[in-house]
Amino acid sequence: MGIFLQQLVNGLELGSLYALIALGYTLIYGILELLNFAHGDVFMIGAFLAAGVAGLLVHNEVAMVPAVLAVGLMLLVGMGGAGLLGVGIERIAYRPLRNANRLAPLITAIGVSLLLESAVQVFVSPAPVLVPSNALVPQTVLHAGSIETPLTGLMLLVVSVVLMIGLDLFVFRTRFGSAMRATAQDREAATFMGIDVDRVITVTFFVASALAGLGGVLFGLRYGTADFFMGYLLGIKAFTAAVIGGIGNLRGAMIGGVLLGVLESLVGGFISTQFTDTFVFLALIAVLLVRPQGLFGQPLTDRA
Amino acid sequence: MNSSPSPLPVTDSSHQLKRFWDSGPAGWNKTLTSPRVMIPFFLVALAAPLLLQYIEDNSSWIGAQYWTLILATCAMYACLAVALNLLVGYAGLLNLGFIAFFGIGSYAYALVASDQIHQRYPLWAALLVVIVVTLAFALLVGVPALRLRGDYLAIVTLGFGLIMRDLILDLDRPPVLAGHQFGPDGLNITGGTNGIHQVQAFTLPSSLPLLGPVPHFRMYYWLFVGLLALFIYCMLRWRNTRTGRAWVAIRDDELAARAMGVNTFKYRLLAFSISAVMAGIVGMVNAAQIFNAFPSPNFDVQTTVMVFIMVILGGLGSLPGAILGAIAFTIPPFVLQQFVFYKYLIISVVLIAVMVFRPEGLLGTVSIRPRKMMGGTLELITAEAAVEASELPTVTDAEAADLEATAGAIVEDPEWKT
Amino acid sequence: MSKPKILVLAAMASVGLAACGGGSTNGPAANKPDKVQIAAEGPFTGDQASIGAGALRAIQLAVDDFNKAGGVNGTQVVLKIWDDQHNAQTAQTLQAQGISDPTLLGIVGPMNSGVVLGSVQGLQSASPPLPFVSESASNVKVTDSGWSVAHRVNARDDAQGPADGKFMIDQGAKKVYVMDAKSDYSTGLADQTEAYLKGKNIPTKRDSVKAGTKDFATVITNLKAFGADWVYFADEGPEAAPFVSQMKAQGLTIGQNIQFLGTDGEEDASIITASQSAYVGAYATNITADPAGVSGSAAAAYVAAYKAKYGADSLSQAGPFYGSAYEAAQVLLQAIKSSPVNNGKISRNDVISHLASDTFNTVFGSVKFDSKGDVTGGGIYVYQAKGTQMVVVKQVSG
């Protein structure tokens, strides 16, 4: 039982990371019906930005400024930088294709993803980069009975939950959130209602990318490392989570992310660490076949 | 069948060139896929290694083998691009796990042509195995997945590709699930990260009449060129059949196609399966050529992306475009060895640029440009679209009546029964 | 442009300039070959650049030293660089450049067992066959399969595995969690080690992590549940740092409540920094010696020369094979030099027969291949992470 709970806790922490990134996927899909394959790489850029800031502020495993300040700066740069990157990508690569055949932005997104990965590989580092987390965050290990977890893991979980709630409030309780939902529902009609669709899309991209960037910063603090390829598999899995939860549905993304993390941990703990990815994708396929709209999505109309 | 007017007889070659240029992408494609261009092209392609060998024998240059190998890789990717073109360019389906079928073909062949599982089959049996196995996987994935919308199909096929990659890497030992071992100790099906080594090449004559002894690398170049010719021939024939027209109809407007009684699911499955089997056969020849079946690049998503970009740069729906795309992305990396480091960077920039500025690629006939949605008439009939329409085989009145009569029914395609 | 590339260009330029002063083809100096080339092959960029880069520098230094000492009877050796990026298919393409060139007489490398196994067929079936001397390929099949072109100066998996197992048992291991990183090299090695431990009735649990994995929480939980006191992790290196950091984050501190034994790729001081010192106290074995830790004037002189050429702190980035790469290059070059010159040409067949029969003089002493292509008397060296360095603590043999 103890092991089960431990793996469950591992899964919740992993899942909260997936959920954070899945939220971004689902936001963008809801607004543009675009699978933004580059989203996982925005997460990676966030982590690298954080690593860069940390590298400047930490020397020989000692922080030159108060740790809280350093972490705050990392968050600012990581989230802000990622957000701006997302906006830039939308402007340059997706906006020109907004009314084109569905294939077009999808393929472009793949191109953007590849571009980000290779750019970091070539211009920053092909090898993993250190994030000196020891100097910035206390490395205590928390105990509860037989369950152990690092403080940073719990931090990841808590921050993710807080942000998810915040986003939920933003989208469902504010005027701008209504504008977002309106645009997601029917872009043409939203324009008729006086909504500046371009602005809504820009802000959505900023928020989604900033969330991914936040995930990157937290990841760096938790695992102490970043490399150019980290966004790839994580992005695919977060995206899987979004689809399982119901793409376009915020709560679905959160729950899908957590569920996926738990599934992965339990499979890894009790079945096999080799086939965790296989099970994850089988779960995806199963959900898509049985309930294509995902767990919380609206039933799809039969559109071509 | 095609109703374009025959050109005025011209004697002036520069005039001919101008007519060619003016005919636009649709016209270029038609000219480039006509026998009077294709046949010389393939003859030159076949003669190339002999020419290279001649140069090597009569000068101090050494590079015939190396360059033949490069051309063989180019031909191989051209085959893959044609197969993907069928899927994406003709039928409009996004298969992000495409390369998995190439890999499956290569491993299926390797398993029956090496000591991995102690089976060695003659060439014809091996070919049958490859086709059956690839087809089985295509149906396994396609039947459930092709009922889904485009983006979902993309995700599912991506997932399939990743699962296959994992399985290939993990089945080098008996799988242990929940503490139970499935299979005897020492079970090693796929060779894990190493792949399968010492794969036997095809048993082919090592010398041909008139040509003398044919070294391994040259033989496989010819095999790939031959396969490319076969694929292109099939594609050209198909385009004018009911199946081909159905594919184009589905790609352009699925709802309308369904309304016209086209069984979209069946045709999608057909396109999916055929392109998968094509890729599998290419994989088989590759495994025999390099004596190995490797997990990477045979199952890497980056390879799928590479083939995608070849198809897109060349132009969706265009066969010569697929060949051009393959050439553009296989030869420069070899020539510019020092830029290999930047390879994916350059590729991704080119892909984005093409998509943003000229989504139809160099020779594309599929218009995926943004269409104006509001503020006036829908600009469906652009000049390009008009040429497209004239380039597509037209439906005769008899066929239109035929379609109407069978609207809503399960449509049997007699041509396919052969 | 990166430093190694500049150095490569400089080396090649200097060799080229020197070669310009070479002799004629029709002269009375019948022992002087027209042109001699060798190739260095390995993962010089890409995910294993950390082991490849240092080896490449070592090979370049070896060629320079050989050329300064007169080359092959006056002809300077040209070094071609084949960066296979740990990919057998890329290797095949690169090798195709050299196979039909009769002046390319041998390869130092390939470094990865999987690359060797995936490309050797082309090398063996070339006419004449193209021999190679590897500095790091350890899979047993490389020399067990009877290929005349195959040679290596490092120890094999079936020597290293039992040696690793024996080391752990000698240190008091009771329960070992055996892991690999699902790669050509690590899986074969971990198999050997596990078999040895099982043979000595030590309970083991086998697991693998995929290359590129970042989150090891699940695996570490399993590890703790198994109750292991030793973790054996065969890996090329990139996974070690995050793995040990997370072990520490989950309460397992090396040296206190867990012991760690890694393999060649983890005999790397940069892991200590990358893991923020969680790696301190870990052991790692290497199938080749680190010249800096070996007594003997030849080795010391080599280390000094390496530092002189590449910088005082270059050793920390030299990777685990900078010694064996130099050794392998020396072997190949000496075999070429001993081969007869006919009409200004040296035949690869002669190089192969000299590789098989001669005794060579290297920085690690004298080297002779057995009938399979392995060196007799290779040792396994155990290092430990202390402070910011990897320090030799023991030499064991299997």
mmCIF file of C-alpha atoms in Angstrom, chain C residues 6-168:
data_model
loop_
_atom_site.group_PDB
_atom_site.id
_atom_site.type_symbol
_atom_site.label_atom_id
_atom_site.label_comp_id
_atom_site.label_asym_id
_atom_site.label_seq_id
_atom_site.Cartn_x
_atom_site.Cartn_y
_atom_site.Cartn_z
ATOM 1 C CA ILE C 6 39.553 24.983 -36.008
ATOM 2 C CA LEU C 7 42.163 22.602 -34.756
ATOM 3 C CA VAL C 8 41.148 20.039 -37.301
ATOM 4 C CA LEU C 9 41.488 22.519 -40.094
ATOM 5 C CA ALA C 10 44.806 23.664 -38.747
ATOM 6 C CA ALA C 11 46.048 20.131 -38.390
ATOM 7 C CA MET C 12 44.945 19.218 -41.849
ATOM 8 C CA ALA C 13 46.394 22.379 -43.293
ATOM 9 C CA SER C 14 49.707 21.757 -41.680
ATOM 10 C CA VAL C 15 49.727 18.179 -42.797
ATOM 11 C CA GLY C 16 48.763 19.297 -46.271
ATOM 12 C CA LEU C 17 51.586 21.826 -46.360
ATOM 13 C CA ALA C 18 54.009 19.244 -45.169
ATOM 14 C CA ALA C 19 52.808 16.816 -47.761
ATOM 15 C CA CYS C 20 53.448 19.342 -50.469
ATOM 16 C CA GLY C 21 57.069 18.826 -49.853
ATOM 17 C CA GLY C 22 56.678 15.115 -50.467
ATOM 18 C CA GLY C 23 58.533 13.054 -52.977
ATOM 19 C CA SER C 24 57.752 12.064 -56.538
ATOM 20 C CA THR C 25 56.139 8.856 -57.650
ATOM 21 C CA ASN C 26 58.877 7.800 -59.998
ATOM 22 C CA GLY C 27 61.869 8.354 -57.824
ATOM 23 C CA PRO C 28 64.366 5.815 -56.618
ATOM 24 C CA ALA C 29 62.863 5.935 -53.103
ATOM 25 C CA ALA C 30 60.794 2.849 -53.652
ATOM 26 C CA ASN C 31 59.825 2.684 -50.007
ATOM 27 C CA LYS C 32 57.962 5.950 -50.025
ATOM 28 C CA PRO C 33 54.225 5.620 -50.591
ATOM 29 C CA ASP C 34 52.461 8.235 -52.695
ATOM 30 C CA LYS C 35 49.615 8.911 -50.373
ATOM 31 C CA VAL C 36 48.563 7.522 -47.010
ATOM 32 C CA GLN C 37 45.248 8.244 -45.364
ATOM 33 C CA ILE C 38 43.527 7.000 -42.267
ATOM 34 C CA ALA C 39 40.143 7.908 -40.905
ATOM 35 C CA ALA C 40 39.018 8.732 -37.398
ATOM 36 C CA GLU C 41 35.447 7.655 -36.855
ATOM 37 C CA GLY C 42 33.152 8.271 -33.931
ATOM 38 C CA PRO C 43 30.344 10.365 -32.470
ATOM 39 C CA PHE C 44 32.189 13.650 -32.623
ATOM 40 C CA THR C 45 29.002 15.675 -32.501
ATOM 41 C CA GLY C 46 25.580 14.778 -31.290
ATOM 42 C CA ASP C 47 24.452 13.111 -28.140
ATOM 43 C CA GLN C 48 27.768 11.415 -27.464
ATOM 44 C CA ALA C 49 30.078 14.234 -28.304
ATOM 45 C CA SER C 50 31.361 14.107 -24.734
ATOM 46 C CA ILE C 51 33.124 10.820 -25.398
ATOM 47 C CA GLY C 52 33.921 11.489 -29.029
ATOM 48 C CA ALA C 53 35.489 14.923 -28.913
ATOM 49 C CA GLY C 54 38.331 13.985 -26.612
ATOM 50 C CA ALA C 55 39.056 10.861 -28.600
ATOM 51 C CA LEU C 56 39.249 12.847 -31.813
ATOM 52 C CA ARG C 57 41.763 15.221 -30.310
ATOM 53 C CA ALA C 58 43.830 12.279 -29.168
ATOM 54 C CA ILE C 59 43.844 10.797 -32.644
ATOM 55 C CA GLN C 60 44.832 14.099 -34.188
ATOM 56 C CA LEU C 61 47.696 14.375 -31.750
ATOM 57 C CA ALA C 62 48.775 10.839 -32.592
ATOM 58 C CA VAL C 63 48.832 11.573 -36.299
ATOM 59 C CA ASP C 64 50.758 14.798 -35.735
ATOM 60 C CA ASP C 65 53.332 13.040 -33.586
ATOM 61 C CA PHE C 66 53.667 10.273 -36.135
ATOM 62 C CA ASN C 67 54.105 12.735 -38.974
ATOM 63 C CA LYS C 68 56.677 14.736 -37.041
ATOM 64 C CA ALA C 69 58.645 11.558 -36.528
ATOM 65 C CA GLY C 70 58.799 11.094 -40.288
ATOM 66 C CA GLY C 71 55.441 9.681 -41.216
ATOM 67 C CA VAL C 72 55.504 6.603 -43.403
ATOM 68 C CA ASN C 73 59.034 6.760 -44.729
ATOM 69 C CA GLY C 74 58.681 10.443 -45.379
ATOM 70 C CA THR C 75 55.084 10.551 -46.526
ATOM 71 C CA GLN C 76 52.830 12.409 -44.173
ATOM 72 C CA VAL C 77 49.633 10.699 -43.125
ATOM 73 C CA VAL C 78 46.381 12.484 -43.911
ATOM 74 C CA LEU C 79 43.619 12.157 -41.333
ATOM 75 C CA LYS C 80 40.029 12.059 -42.498
ATOM 76 C CA ILE C 81 37.343 12.772 -39.965
ATOM 77 C CA TRP C 82 34.144 10.770 -40.122
ATOM 78 C CA ASP C 83 31.569 11.991 -37.680
ATOM 79 C CA ASP C 84 29.067 9.161 -37.526
ATOM 80 C CA GLN C 85 27.033 10.733 -34.707
ATOM 81 C CA HIS C 86 26.465 7.338 -33.145
ATOM 82 C CA ASN C 87 24.450 6.274 -36.177
ATOM 83 C CA ALA C 88 25.306 3.159 -38.147
ATOM 84 C CA GLN C 89 23.641 4.346 -41.306
ATOM 85 C CA THR C 90 25.616 7.587 -41.312
ATOM 86 C CA ALA C 91 28.695 5.483 -40.694
ATOM 87 C CA GLN C 92 28.008 3.379 -43.755
ATOM 88 C CA THR C 93 27.734 6.471 -45.902
ATOM 89 C CA LEU C 94 30.951 7.951 -44.575
ATOM 90 C CA GLN C 95 32.787 4.684 -44.964
ATOM 91 C CA ALA C 96 31.618 4.476 -48.563
ATOM 92 C CA GLN C 97 33.772 7.490 -49.225
ATOM 93 C CA GLY C 98 36.820 5.569 -48.212
ATOM 94 C CA ILE C 99 36.110 2.032 -49.261
ATOM 95 C CA SER C 100 36.852 2.590 -52.920
ATOM 96 C CA ASP C 101 39.914 4.717 -52.167
ATOM 97 C CA PRO C 102 42.888 2.377 -51.934
ATOM 98 C CA THR C 103 45.034 4.970 -50.196
ATOM 99 C CA LEU C 104 42.707 4.922 -47.187
ATOM 100 C CA LEU C 105 44.338 2.201 -45.175
ATOM 101 C CA GLY C 106 42.443 1.961 -41.901
ATOM 102 C CA ILE C 107 40.014 3.443 -39.432
ATOM 103 C CA VAL C 108 40.615 4.441 -35.817
ATOM 104 C CA GLY C 109 37.186 3.684 -34.460
ATOM 105 C CA PRO C 110 34.225 3.302 -34.758
ATOM 106 C CA MET C 111 33.727 4.025 -31.114
ATOM 107 C CA ASN C 112 30.275 2.566 -30.612
ATOM 108 C CA SER C 113 29.628 -1.170 -30.648
ATOM 109 C CA GLY C 114 26.312 -0.716 -32.431
ATOM 110 C CA VAL C 115 27.943 1.313 -35.176
ATOM 111 C CA VAL C 116 30.587 -1.362 -35.648
ATOM 112 C CA LEU C 117 28.048 -4.157 -35.822
ATOM 113 C CA GLY C 118 25.905 -2.177 -38.219
ATOM 114 C CA SER C 119 28.644 -1.274 -40.658
ATOM 115 C CA VAL C 120 31.279 -3.983 -40.510
ATOM 116 C CA GLN C 121 29.750 -5.934 -43.359
ATOM 117 C CA GLY C 122 30.632 -3.195 -45.795
ATOM 118 C CA LEU C 123 34.169 -2.968 -44.458
ATOM 119 C CA GLN C 124 34.768 -6.702 -44.577
ATOM 120 C CA SER C 125 33.337 -7.236 -48.036
ATOM 121 C CA ALA C 126 35.222 -4.374 -49.621
ATOM 122 C CA SER C 127 38.047 -5.349 -51.891
ATOM 123 C CA PRO C 128 40.428 -5.145 -50.265
ATOM 124 C CA PRO C 129 38.823 -5.188 -46.813
ATOM 125 C CA LEU C 130 39.200 -2.021 -44.746
ATOM 126 C CA PRO C 131 40.583 -2.712 -41.256
ATOM 127 C CA PHE C 132 39.666 -0.801 -38.120
ATOM 128 C CA VAL C 133 41.088 -0.477 -34.639
ATOM 129 C CA SER C 134 38.495 0.626 -32.135
ATOM 130 C CA GLU C 135 39.314 2.421 -28.915
ATOM 131 C CA SER C 136 36.033 1.774 -27.153
ATOM 132 C CA ALA C 137 33.674 -0.721 -28.796
ATOM 133 C CA SER C 138 33.111 -3.335 -26.139
ATOM 134 C CA ASN C 139 30.352 -5.621 -27.317
ATOM 135 C CA VAL C 140 31.642 -9.179 -27.522
ATOM 136 C CA LYS C 141 30.261 -9.739 -31.018
ATOM 137 C CA VAL C 142 32.707 -7.239 -32.478
ATOM 138 C CA THR C 143 35.548 -9.731 -32.322
ATOM 139 C CA ASP C 144 33.686 -12.983 -31.768
ATOM 140 C CA SER C 145 32.267 -13.041 -35.255
ATOM 141 C CA GLY C 146 35.456 -13.786 -37.107
ATOM 142 C CA TRP C 147 35.931 -10.601 -39.071
ATOM 143 C CA SER C 148 39.513 -10.092 -40.078
ATOM 144 C CA VAL C 149 39.108 -6.335 -40.134
ATOM 145 C CA ALA C 150 38.020 -6.080 -36.490
ATOM 146 C CA HIS C 151 40.454 -4.987 -33.776
ATOM 147 C CA ARG C 152 40.098 -3.166 -30.501
ATOM 148 C CA VAL C 153 42.412 -2.000 -27.768
ATOM 149 C CA ASN C 154 39.818 -1.826 -25.016
ATOM 150 C CA ALA C 155 38.428 -4.579 -22.860
ATOM 151 C CA ARG C 156 35.247 -6.458 -23.698
ATOM 152 C CA ASP C 157 31.856 -6.528 -22.027
ATOM 153 C CA ASP C 158 32.457 -10.075 -20.845
ATOM 154 C CA ALA C 159 35.530 -8.884 -19.013
ATOM 155 C CA GLN C 160 34.030 -5.677 -17.698
ATOM 156 C CA GLY C 161 30.724 -7.127 -16.554
ATOM 157 C CA PRO C 162 32.209 -9.760 -14.237
ATOM 158 C CA ALA C 163 34.836 -7.286 -13.066
ATOM 159 C CA ASP C 164 32.105 -4.831 -12.143
ATOM 160 C CA GLY C 165 30.129 -7.532 -10.396
ATOM 161 C CA LYS C 166 33.149 -8.711 -8.498
ATOM 162 C CA PHE C 167 33.958 -5.191 -7.396
ATOM 163 C CA MET C 168 30.493 -4.709 -5.966
#
